[in-house]
Amino acid sequence: MRDPRGGFLVLSALGPRDRRALVLGGLVLVPALVWTVAVRPYRAAVAEVRERAVAERDLLERELALLASRSELEAALRQAAEEAAAVEGRILRAPSLVLAEGELSRLLEDYALRSRVLLEEIRSGELARGEASPPGLAVVRLHLKGESDLQGVLTFLDHVERSPLLLRIRGLALEPQTARQEGEGQQSGAPQRATPTGVIRFQVIVDGFAPPDDLVPPSRTNRLGRPGA
């Protein structure tokens, strides 16, 4: 406070009530200023240092545990690399799913030729609703129709099962072919008997696997794997 002559009034010049109010205001204001300016920033800095120390300690413990298990990790990495190489060697290695489909078609045609199986149709198929491809792979599905004797069909399926590529039979249907006998039974009105011919018509669904190709989807094919119009 200033007096009319421009000088500051000393505390002793104030009345008792003013001095008491001034002292009480100082008692309230000074601790608040000390808390705001000094104590709260100090406590925040201490809490931040503690959190950083805990994080650094946890990181150090993880690094020490990683170093302690280095030999186990190296062995696990080698095993994972060997398993990955084995899987890569059993999938269709083609630049696109279209070419992978053609590669699988040629392989199945070769198996049919070795098994004395007549393939009448090879066409591509789609996954069923709700069916998903294995992680990191795309399914190349082919539907085949053909005929042969029982030995030929079994040999063909055995080639598929033993293929160096990873192949999966998703469905199989067999239909033995029969022939009607003509002769005396037909002239007398008796029902004709159906006799087996030894020929079996079959339908089979075969899945192969290839790296995923998001740019070019599998093409539709018609007879013997030729691209359809």
Coordinates of N, CA and C in Angstrom, one line a residue:
M1 N 0.8 -1.2 0.0 CA 0.0 0.0 0.0 C 0.9 1.2 0.0
R2 N 0.4 2.2 -0.7 CA 1.2 3.5 -0.8 C 0.4 4.6 0.0
D3 N 1.3 5.5 0.7 CA 0.7 6.6 1.3 C 0.5 7.7 0.3
P4 N -0.3 8.8 0.6 CA -0.5 9.8 -0.4 C 0.7 10.5 -0.9
R5 N 1.9 10.4 -0.2 CA 3.1 11.0 -0.6 C 3.9 10.1 -1.5
G6 N 3.4 8.9 -1.9 CA 4.1 8.1 -2.8 C 4.9 7.0 -2.2
G7 N 5.1 6.9 -0.9 CA 5.9 5.9 -0.2 C 5.0 4.7 0.2
F8 N 5.7 3.6 0.4 CA 5.0 2.4 0.9 C 4.7 2.4 2.3
L9 N 3.6 2.0 2.7 CA 3.2 1.9 4.2 C 3.9 0.7 4.8
V10 N 4.4 0.8 5.9 CA 5.0 -0.3 6.6 C 3.9 -1.1 7.3
L11 N 4.2 -2.3 7.7 CA 3.2 -3.1 8.4 C 2.6 -2.5 9.6
S12 N 3.6 -1.8 10.3 CA 3.1 -1.2 11.6 C 2.2 -0.1 11.4
A13 N 2.1 0.5 10.2 CA 1.2 1.6 9.9 C -0.2 1.1 9.7
L14 N -0.4 -0.3 9.5 CA -1.7 -0.8 9.2 C -2.5 -1.0 10.5
G15 N -3.7 -1.0 10.4 CA -4.6 -1.3 11.6 C -4.5 -2.8 11.9
P16 N -5.0 -3.1 13.1 CA -4.9 -4.5 13.6 C -5.7 -5.4 12.6
R17 N -6.8 -5.0 12.2 CA -7.7 -5.8 11.3 C -7.0 -6.0 9.9
D18 N -6.3 -5.0 9.4 CA -5.6 -5.2 8.1 C -4.4 -6.1 8.3
R19 N -3.7 -5.9 9.4 CA -2.5 -6.7 9.6 C -3.0 -8.2 9.7
R20 N -4.0 -8.5 10.4 CA -4.5 -9.9 10.6 C -5.0 -10.5 9.2
A21 N -5.6 -9.6 8.4 CA -6.1 -10.1 7.1 C -4.9 -10.4 6.2
L22 N -3.9 -9.5 6.3 CA -2.7 -9.7 5.5 C -1.9 -11.0 5.9
V23 N -1.8 -11.2 7.2 CA -1.1 -12.4 7.7 C -1.8 -13.7 7.2
L24 N -3.2 -13.7 7.4 CA -3.9 -14.8 7.0 C -3.8 -15.1 5.5
G25 N -3.9 -14.1 4.7 CA -3.7 -14.3 3.3 C -2.4 -14.8 2.9
G26 N -1.3 -14.4 3.6 CA 0.0 -14.9 3.4 C 0.1 -16.4 3.8
L27 N -0.6 -16.7 4.9 CA -0.5 -18.1 5.3 C -1.2 -19.1 4.3
V28 N -2.2 -18.6 3.6 CA -2.9 -19.4 2.6 C -2.1 -19.3 1.3
L29 N -1.7 -18.2 0.9 CA -1.1 -18.0 -0.4 C 0.3 -18.6 -0.5
V30 N 1.1 -18.5 0.5 CA 2.5 -18.9 0.4 C 2.6 -20.5 0.3
P31 N 1.9 -21.3 1.1 CA 1.9 -22.7 0.8 C 1.5 -23.2 -0.5
A32 N 0.4 -22.5 -1.0 CA -0.1 -22.8 -2.4 C 1.0 -22.5 -3.4
L33 N 1.6 -21.4 -3.3 CA 2.7 -21.1 -4.2 C 3.8 -22.1 -4.2
V34 N 4.2 -22.4 -2.9 CA 5.3 -23.4 -2.7 C 4.9 -24.8 -3.4
W35 N 3.6 -25.2 -3.2 CA 3.2 -26.5 -3.7 C 3.2 -26.4 -5.3
T36 N 2.7 -25.3 -5.8 CA 2.6 -25.2 -7.3 C 4.0 -25.1 -7.9
V37 N 4.8 -24.3 -7.4 CA 6.1 -24.0 -8.0 C 7.2 -25.0 -7.7
A38 N 7.2 -25.6 -6.6 CA 8.3 -26.5 -6.2 C 7.9 -27.9 -5.9
V39 N 6.9 -28.1 -5.0 CA 6.6 -29.5 -4.6 C 6.0 -30.4 -5.7
R40 N 5.0 -29.8 -6.4 CA 4.3 -30.6 -7.4 C 5.3 -31.0 -8.6
P41 N 6.0 -30.1 -9.1 CA 7.0 -30.4 -10.2 C 8.0 -31.4 -9.7
Y42 N 8.4 -31.3 -8.4 CA 9.4 -32.2 -7.9 C 8.9 -33.6 -7.8
R43 N 7.6 -33.7 -7.3 CA 7.0 -35.1 -7.1 C 6.8 -35.7 -8.5
A44 N 6.3 -34.9 -9.5 CA 6.1 -35.4 -10.8 C 7.4 -35.9 -11.4
A45 N 8.5 -35.2 -11.2 CA 9.8 -35.6 -11.7 C 10.3 -36.9 -11.1
V46 N 10.1 -37.0 -9.8 CA 10.4 -38.2 -9.0 C 9.6 -39.4 -9.5
A47 N 8.3 -39.2 -9.7 CA 7.5 -40.3 -10.2 C 7.9 -40.7 -11.6
E48 N 8.2 -39.8 -12.5 CA 8.7 -40.1 -13.8 C 10.0 -40.9 -13.8
V49 N 10.9 -40.5 -12.9 CA 12.2 -41.2 -12.8 C 12.0 -42.6 -12.3
R50 N 11.0 -42.8 -11.4 CA 10.8 -44.1 -10.8 C 10.2 -45.0 -11.9
E51 N 9.2 -44.5 -12.7 CA 8.6 -45.3 -13.8 C 9.6 -45.7 -14.8
R52 N 10.5 -44.7 -15.2 CA 11.6 -45.0 -16.1 C 12.5 -46.1 -15.6
A53 N 12.8 -46.0 -14.3 CA 13.7 -47.0 -13.7 C 13.1 -48.4 -13.7
V54 N 11.8 -48.5 -13.4 CA 11.1 -49.8 -13.5 C 11.1 -50.3 -14.9
A55 N 10.8 -49.4 -15.9 CA 10.8 -49.9 -17.3 C 12.2 -50.4 -17.7
E56 N 13.2 -49.6 -17.4 CA 14.6 -50.0 -17.7 C 15.0 -51.3 -17.0
R57 N 14.5 -51.5 -15.8 CA 14.8 -52.8 -15.1 C 14.1 -54.0 -15.7
D58 N 12.9 -53.8 -16.1 CA 12.2 -54.9 -16.8 C 12.8 -55.2 -18.1
L59 N 13.2 -54.2 -18.9 CA 13.9 -54.4 -20.1 C 15.2 -55.1 -19.9
L60 N 16.0 -54.8 -18.9 CA 17.2 -55.4 -18.6 C 17.0 -56.9 -18.2
E61 N 16.0 -57.2 -17.4 CA 15.7 -58.5 -17.1 C 15.3 -59.4 -18.3
R62 N 14.5 -58.8 -19.2 CA 14.2 -59.5 -20.5 C 15.4 -59.8 -21.3
E63 N 16.3 -58.8 -21.4 CA 17.5 -59.0 -22.2 C 18.4 -60.0 -21.6
L64 N 18.5 -60.0 -20.2 CA 19.3 -61.1 -19.6 C 18.7 -62.5 -19.8
A65 N 17.4 -62.6 -19.7 CA 16.8 -63.9 -19.9 C 17.0 -64.3 -21.4
L66 N 16.9 -63.3 -22.3 CA 17.1 -63.7 -23.7 C 18.6 -64.2 -24.0
L67 N 19.5 -63.5 -23.3 CA 20.9 -64.0 -23.5 C 21.1 -65.4 -22.8
A68 N 20.4 -65.6 -21.7 CA 20.6 -66.9 -21.1 C 20.0 -68.0 -21.9
S69 N 18.9 -67.7 -22.7 CA 18.3 -68.8 -23.5 C 18.8 -68.7 -25.0
R70 N 19.9 -68.1 -25.2 CA 20.4 -67.9 -26.6 C 20.5 -69.3 -27.3
S71 N 21.1 -70.2 -26.7 CA 21.3 -71.5 -27.3 C 20.0 -72.2 -27.7
E72 N 19.0 -72.1 -26.8 CA 17.7 -72.7 -27.0 C 17.0 -72.0 -28.2
L73 N 17.2 -70.6 -28.2 CA 16.6 -69.9 -29.3 C 17.2 -70.2 -30.7
E74 N 18.5 -70.4 -30.7 CA 19.2 -70.7 -31.9 C 18.7 -72.1 -32.4
A75 N 18.6 -73.0 -31.5 CA 18.1 -74.4 -31.9 C 16.6 -74.3 -32.5
A76 N 15.8 -73.5 -31.8 CA 14.4 -73.3 -32.2 C 14.4 -72.6 -33.6
L77 N 15.2 -71.6 -33.8 CA 15.3 -71.0 -35.1 C 15.7 -71.9 -36.2
R78 N 16.7 -72.7 -35.9 CA 17.1 -73.7 -36.9 C 16.0 -74.7 -37.3
Q79 N 15.3 -75.2 -36.2 CA 14.2 -76.1 -36.5 C 13.1 -75.4 -37.3
A80 N 12.8 -74.2 -36.9 CA 11.7 -73.5 -37.7 C 12.1 -73.3 -39.1
A81 N 13.4 -72.9 -39.3 CA 13.9 -72.8 -40.7 C 13.8 -74.1 -41.5
E82 N 14.2 -75.2 -40.9 CA 14.1 -76.5 -41.6 C 12.6 -76.8 -41.9
E83 N 11.7 -76.6 -40.9 CA 10.3 -76.9 -41.2 C 9.8 -76.0 -42.3
A84 N 10.2 -74.7 -42.3 CA 9.7 -73.8 -43.3 C 10.2 -74.2 -44.7
A85 N 11.5 -74.7 -44.8 CA 12.0 -75.1 -46.0 C 11.3 -76.4 -46.5
A86 N 11.0 -77.3 -45.6 CA 10.3 -78.5 -45.9 C 8.9 -78.2 -46.5
V87 N 8.2 -77.2 -45.9 CA 6.9 -76.8 -46.4 C 7.0 -76.2 -47.7
E88 N 7.9 -75.3 -47.9 CA 8.1 -74.6 -49.2 C 8.4 -75.6 -50.3
G89 N 9.1 -76.6 -50.0 CA 9.4 -77.6 -51.0 C 8.2 -78.5 -51.4
R90 N 7.1 -78.4 -50.6 CA 5.9 -79.2 -50.9 C 4.8 -78.4 -51.5
I91 N 5.0 -77.1 -51.7 CA 3.9 -76.3 -52.3 C 4.2 -76.0 -53.7
L92 N 3.1 -75.6 -54.4 CA 3.3 -75.2 -55.8 C 4.0 -73.9 -56.0
R93 N 5.2 -73.9 -56.6 CA 6.0 -72.7 -56.8 C 5.7 -72.2 -58.1
A94 N 4.8 -71.2 -58.2 CA 4.4 -70.6 -59.4 C 4.2 -69.1 -59.2
P95 N 4.5 -68.3 -60.2 CA 4.3 -66.8 -60.0 C 2.9 -66.4 -59.6
S96 N 1.9 -67.1 -60.0 CA 0.5 -66.7 -59.7 C -0.3 -68.0 -59.5
L97 N -1.5 -67.8 -59.0 CA -2.4 -68.9 -58.7 C -2.9 -69.5 -60.0
V98 N -3.0 -68.7 -61.1 CA -3.3 -69.3 -62.4 C -2.3 -70.3 -62.9
L99 N -1.0 -69.9 -62.8 CA 0.0 -70.9 -63.2 C 0.1 -72.0 -62.2
A100 N -0.1 -71.8 -61.0 CA -0.1 -72.9 -60.0 C -1.2 -73.9 -60.3
E101 N -2.4 -73.4 -60.7 CA -3.5 -74.3 -61.1 C -3.1 -75.2 -62.3
G102 N -2.4 -74.5 -63.3 CA -1.9 -75.3 -64.5 C -0.9 -76.3 -64.1
E103 N 0.0 -76.0 -63.2 CA 1.0 -76.9 -62.7 C 0.4 -78.1 -62.0
L104 N -0.6 -77.9 -61.2 CA -1.3 -79.0 -60.5 C -2.0 -79.8 -61.5
S105 N -2.6 -79.2 -62.5 CA -3.3 -80.0 -63.6 C -2.4 -80.9 -64.3
R106 N -1.2 -80.4 -64.7 CA -0.3 -81.3 -65.4 C 0.2 -82.4 -64.5
L107 N 0.4 -82.1 -63.2 CA 0.9 -83.2 -62.3 C -0.2 -84.3 -62.2
L108 N -1.5 -83.9 -62.1 CA -2.5 -84.9 -62.0 C -2.7 -85.7 -63.3
E109 N -2.5 -85.0 -64.4 CA -2.6 -85.7 -65.7 C -1.5 -86.7 -65.8
D110 N -0.3 -86.4 -65.3 CA 0.8 -87.4 -65.3 C 0.5 -88.6 -64.4
Y111 N -0.1 -88.3 -63.2 CA -0.5 -89.4 -62.4 C -1.5 -90.3 -63.0
A112 N -2.5 -89.7 -63.7 CA -3.5 -90.5 -64.4 C -2.9 -91.3 -65.5
L113 N -1.9 -90.8 -66.3 CA -1.2 -91.5 -67.3 C -0.5 -92.7 -66.8
R114 N 0.2 -92.5 -65.6 CA 0.9 -93.7 -65.0 C -0.1 -94.7 -64.5
S115 N -1.3 -94.3 -64.1 CA -2.2 -95.2 -63.5 C -3.2 -95.8 -64.5
R116 N -3.0 -95.5 -65.8 CA -4.0 -95.9 -66.8 C -5.4 -95.5 -66.5
V117 N -5.5 -94.2 -66.1 CA -6.8 -93.6 -65.8 C -7.1 -92.6 -66.9
L118 N -8.3 -92.6 -67.4 CA -8.8 -91.7 -68.4 C -9.4 -90.5 -67.7
L119 N -8.8 -89.3 -67.7 CA -9.4 -88.1 -67.2 C -10.2 -87.4 -68.2
E120 N -11.5 -87.3 -67.9 CA -12.4 -86.6 -68.8 C -12.6 -85.1 -68.6
E121 N -12.3 -84.7 -67.4 CA -12.5 -83.3 -67.1 C -11.7 -82.9 -65.9
I122 N -11.1 -81.7 -66.0 CA -10.4 -81.1 -64.9 C -10.9 -79.6 -64.8
R123 N -11.5 -79.2 -63.7 CA -11.9 -77.8 -63.6 C -11.6 -77.3 -62.2
S124 N -11.4 -76.0 -62.2 CA -11.1 -75.4 -60.9 C -12.3 -75.3 -60.0
G125 N -12.1 -75.2 -58.7 CA -13.2 -75.1 -57.8 C -12.9 -74.0 -56.8
E126 N -14.0 -73.7 -56.0 CA -13.8 -72.6 -55.0 C -14.0 -73.2 -53.6
L127 N -13.5 -72.5 -52.6 CA -13.7 -73.0 -51.3 C -15.2 -72.8 -50.9
A128 N -15.6 -73.7 -50.0 CA -17.0 -73.7 -49.5 C -17.2 -72.4 -48.6
R129 N -18.4 -72.1 -48.5 CA -18.7 -70.9 -47.6 C -18.2 -71.2 -46.2
G130 N -17.5 -70.3 -45.6 CA -17.0 -70.4 -44.3 C -15.6 -71.2 -44.2
E131 N -15.2 -71.7 -45.3 CA -13.9 -72.4 -45.4 C -12.8 -71.5 -45.6
A132 N -11.7 -71.5 -44.9 CA -10.6 -70.6 -45.0 C -9.3 -71.3 -45.4
S133 N -8.5 -70.6 -46.1 CA -7.2 -71.2 -46.5 C -6.3 -71.2 -45.2
P134 N -5.3 -72.1 -45.2 CA -4.3 -72.1 -44.1 C -3.6 -70.8 -44.1
P135 N -3.1 -70.4 -42.9 CA -2.4 -69.1 -42.8 C -1.2 -69.1 -43.7
G136 N -1.1 -68.1 -44.5 CA 0.1 -67.9 -45.4 C 0.1 -68.7 -46.7
L137 N -1.0 -69.4 -46.9 CA -1.1 -70.2 -48.1 C -2.5 -70.0 -48.8
A138 N -2.5 -70.3 -50.1 CA -3.7 -70.2 -50.9 C -4.0 -71.6 -51.4
V139 N -5.3 -72.0 -51.4 CA -5.7 -73.3 -51.8 C -6.0 -73.3 -53.3
V140 N -5.4 -74.3 -54.0 CA -5.7 -74.5 -55.4 C -6.5 -75.7 -55.5
R141 N -7.8 -75.6 -55.8 CA -8.7 -76.7 -55.8 C -9.1 -77.1 -57.2
L142 N -9.0 -78.4 -57.5 CA -9.4 -78.9 -58.8 C -10.4 -80.0 -58.6
H143 N -11.4 -80.1 -59.5 CA -12.4 -81.1 -59.6 C -12.1 -82.0 -60.8
L144 N -12.0 -83.3 -60.6 CA -11.6 -84.2 -61.6 C -12.7 -85.2 -61.9
K145 N -13.0 -85.6 -63.1 CA -13.8 -86.7 -63.5 C -13.1 -87.6 -64.4
G146 N -13.2 -88.9 -64.2 CA -12.5 -89.8 -65.1 C -13.1 -91.2 -64.9
E147 N -12.4 -92.2 -65.5 CA -12.8 -93.6 -65.4 C -11.6 -94.5 -65.6
S148 N -11.7 -95.7 -65.0 CA -10.7 -96.7 -65.1 C -11.2 -97.9 -64.4
D149 N -10.4 -99.0 -64.3 CA -10.8 -100.1 -63.5 C -10.4 -99.8 -62.0
L150 N -10.8 -100.7 -61.1 CA -10.6 -100.4 -59.7 C -9.1 -100.2 -59.4
Q151 N -8.3 -101.1 -60.0 CA -6.8 -101.0 -59.7 C -6.3 -99.6 -60.2
G152 N -6.8 -99.2 -61.3 CA -6.3 -97.9 -61.9 C -6.7 -96.7 -61.0
V153 N -7.9 -96.8 -60.5 CA -8.4 -95.7 -59.6 C -7.6 -95.7 -58.3
L154 N -7.4 -96.9 -57.7 CA -6.6 -96.9 -56.5 C -5.2 -96.5 -56.7
T155 N -4.6 -96.8 -57.8 CA -3.2 -96.4 -58.1 C -3.1 -94.9 -58.3
F156 N -4.1 -94.3 -58.9 CA -4.2 -92.9 -59.1 C -4.2 -92.2 -57.7
L157 N -5.1 -92.7 -56.9 CA -5.3 -92.1 -55.6 C -4.0 -92.2 -54.7
D158 N -3.4 -93.4 -54.9 CA -2.1 -93.6 -54.2 C -1.0 -92.6 -54.6
H159 N -1.0 -92.3 -55.9 CA 0.0 -91.3 -56.4 C -0.3 -90.0 -55.8
V160 N -1.6 -89.6 -55.7 CA -1.9 -88.3 -55.1 C -1.5 -88.3 -53.6
E161 N -1.8 -89.4 -52.9 CA -1.4 -89.4 -51.5 C 0.1 -89.3 -51.3
R162 N 0.8 -90.0 -52.1 CA 2.3 -90.1 -52.0 C 3.0 -89.0 -52.7
S163 N 2.3 -88.0 -53.2 CA 3.0 -87.0 -54.0 C 4.0 -86.2 -53.2
P164 N 5.1 -85.8 -53.8 CA 6.1 -85.0 -53.1 C 5.5 -83.6 -52.8
L165 N 4.5 -83.2 -53.5 CA 3.8 -81.9 -53.2 C 2.7 -82.2 -52.1
L166 N 2.4 -81.2 -51.4 CA 1.4 -81.3 -50.4 C 0.0 -81.2 -51.0
L167 N -0.6 -82.4 -51.2 CA -2.0 -82.5 -51.8 C -2.9 -83.1 -50.8
R168 N -4.2 -82.7 -51.0 CA -5.2 -83.2 -50.1 C -6.5 -83.5 -50.9
I169 N -7.0 -84.8 -50.6 CA -8.2 -85.2 -51.3 C -9.4 -84.8 -50.4
R170 N -10.2 -83.9 -51.0 CA -11.3 -83.3 -50.3 C -12.6 -84.0 -50.5
G171 N -12.7 -84.8 -51.6 CA -14.0 -85.5 -51.8 C -13.8 -86.6 -52.8
L172 N -14.5 -87.7 -52.7 CA -14.3 -88.8 -53.7 C -15.7 -89.5 -53.8
A173 N -16.0 -89.8 -55.1 CA -17.3 -90.5 -55.4 C -16.9 -91.5 -56.5
L174 N -17.4 -92.8 -56.3 CA -17.1 -93.9 -57.2 C -18.5 -94.4 -57.7
E175 N -18.5 -94.7 -59.0 CA -19.7 -95.3 -59.6 C -19.4 -96.4 -60.6
P176 N -19.5 -97.7 -60.1 CA -19.2 -98.8 -61.0 C -20.2 -98.8 -62.2
Q177 N -19.7 -99.1 -63.4 CA -20.5 -99.1 -64.6 C -21.0 -100.6 -64.9
T178 N -22.2 -100.7 -65.2 CA -22.8 -102.0 -65.5 C -23.4 -102.0 -66.9
A179 N -23.6 -103.2 -67.4 CA -24.2 -103.4 -68.7 C -25.4 -104.4 -68.6
R180 N -26.4 -104.1 -69.4 CA -27.6 -105.0 -69.5 C -27.4 -106.2 -70.4
Q181 N -27.7 -107.4 -69.9 CA -27.6 -108.5 -70.8 C -28.8 -108.7 -71.7
E182 N -28.6 -108.9 -72.9 CA -29.7 -109.1 -73.9 C -29.7 -110.6 -74.3
G183 N -30.9 -111.1 -74.5 CA -31.0 -112.5 -75.0 C -32.3 -113.1 -74.7
E184 N -32.3 -114.3 -74.1 CA -33.5 -115.0 -73.8 C -34.4 -114.3 -72.8
G185 N -33.8 -113.6 -71.8 CA -34.5 -112.9 -70.8 C -35.3 -111.8 -71.5
Q186 N -34.8 -111.1 -72.4 CA -35.5 -110.0 -73.1 C -36.7 -110.5 -73.9
Q187 N -36.5 -111.7 -74.5 CA -37.6 -112.3 -75.3 C -38.7 -112.8 -74.5
S188 N -38.4 -113.3 -73.3 CA -39.5 -113.9 -72.4 C -40.1 -112.8 -71.5
G189 N -39.6 -111.6 -71.6 CA -40.2 -110.6 -70.8 C -39.6 -110.5 -69.4
A190 N -38.6 -111.4 -69.0 CA -38.0 -111.3 -67.7 C -37.1 -110.1 -67.6
P191 N -37.0 -109.6 -66.4 CA -36.1 -108.4 -66.2 C -34.7 -108.7 -66.6
Q192 N -34.0 -107.7 -67.2 CA -32.6 -107.9 -67.6 C -31.7 -107.7 -66.4
R193 N -30.7 -108.5 -66.4 CA -29.7 -108.4 -65.3 C -28.6 -107.5 -65.7
A194 N -28.2 -106.6 -64.7 CA -27.1 -105.7 -64.9 C -25.8 -106.4 -64.4
T195 N -24.8 -106.5 -65.3 CA -23.6 -107.1 -65.0 C -22.5 -106.1 -65.0
P196 N -21.6 -106.2 -64.0 CA -20.5 -105.2 -63.9 C -19.6 -105.3 -65.1
T197 N -19.1 -104.2 -65.6 CA -18.2 -104.1 -66.7 C -16.7 -104.0 -66.3
G198 N -16.5 -103.8 -65.0 CA -15.1 -103.6 -64.5 C -14.7 -102.1 -64.6
V199 N -15.5 -101.3 -65.2 CA -15.1 -99.9 -65.4 C -15.8 -99.1 -64.2
I200 N -15.0 -98.2 -63.6 CA -15.5 -97.4 -62.5 C -15.3 -95.9 -62.9
R201 N -16.4 -95.2 -62.9 CA -16.3 -93.7 -63.1 C -16.1 -93.1 -61.7
F202 N -15.3 -92.1 -61.7 CA -15.1 -91.4 -60.4 C -15.0 -89.9 -60.5
Q203 N -15.3 -89.3 -59.4 CA -15.1 -87.9 -59.2 C -14.3 -87.6 -58.0
V204 N -13.3 -86.8 -58.1 CA -12.5 -86.5 -56.9 C -12.1 -85.0 -56.9
I205 N -12.0 -84.5 -55.7 CA -11.6 -83.1 -55.5 C -10.2 -83.1 -54.8
V206 N -9.3 -82.4 -55.4 CA -7.9 -82.4 -55.0 C -7.5 -81.0 -54.7
D207 N -6.9 -80.8 -53.5 CA -6.4 -79.5 -53.1 C -4.9 -79.4 -53.2
G208 N -4.3 -78.4 -53.8 CA -2.9 -78.1 -53.7 C -2.8 -76.8 -53.0
F209 N -1.5 -76.4 -52.7 CA -1.3 -75.2 -51.9 C -0.2 -74.4 -52.6
A210 N -0.4 -73.1 -52.6 CA 0.6 -72.2 -53.2 C 0.7 -70.9 -52.4
P211 N 1.7 -70.1 -52.7 CA 1.7 -68.8 -52.0 C 0.5 -68.0 -52.5
P212 N 0.0 -67.2 -51.6 CA -1.2 -66.4 -51.9 C -0.9 -65.4 -53.0
D213 N -1.9 -65.2 -53.8 CA -1.8 -64.2 -55.0 C -3.1 -63.4 -55.0
D214 N -3.0 -62.2 -54.4 CA -4.1 -61.3 -54.3 C -4.5 -60.6 -55.6
L215 N -3.5 -60.6 -56.6 CA -3.7 -59.8 -57.8 C -4.5 -60.6 -58.9
V216 N -4.2 -61.9 -59.0 CA -4.8 -62.7 -60.1 C -5.5 -63.9 -59.4
P217 N -6.8 -64.0 -59.5 CA -7.5 -65.1 -58.9 C -7.4 -66.3 -59.8
P218 N -7.7 -67.5 -59.2 CA -7.6 -68.7 -60.1 C -8.6 -68.6 -61.2
S219 N -8.3 -69.1 -62.4 CA -9.1 -69.1 -63.6 C -10.0 -70.3 -63.6
R220 N -11.1 -70.1 -64.3 CA -12.0 -71.3 -64.5 C -11.4 -72.1 -65.7
T221 N -11.5 -73.5 -65.6 CA -10.9 -74.3 -66.6 C -12.0 -75.3 -67.0
N222 N -11.9 -75.8 -68.3 CA -12.8 -76.8 -68.8 C -12.1 -78.1 -68.9
R223 N -12.3 -78.9 -69.9 CA -11.8 -80.2 -70.0 C -10.3 -80.2 -70.0
L224 N -9.7 -81.1 -69.2 CA -8.3 -81.3 -69.1 C -7.5 -80.1 -68.8
G225 N -8.1 -79.2 -68.0 CA -7.4 -78.1 -67.4 C -7.1 -77.0 -68.4
R226 N -7.7 -76.9 -69.5 CA -7.5 -75.8 -70.4 C -8.3 -74.6 -70.0
P227 N -7.8 -73.4 -70.0 CA -8.6 -72.2 -69.6 C -9.9 -72.1 -70.3
G228 N -10.9 -71.9 -69.5 CA -12.3 -71.7 -70.1 C -12.5 -70.3 -70.7
A229 N -13.4 -70.2 -71.5 CA -13.7 -68.9 -72.1 C -14.4 -68.0 -71.1

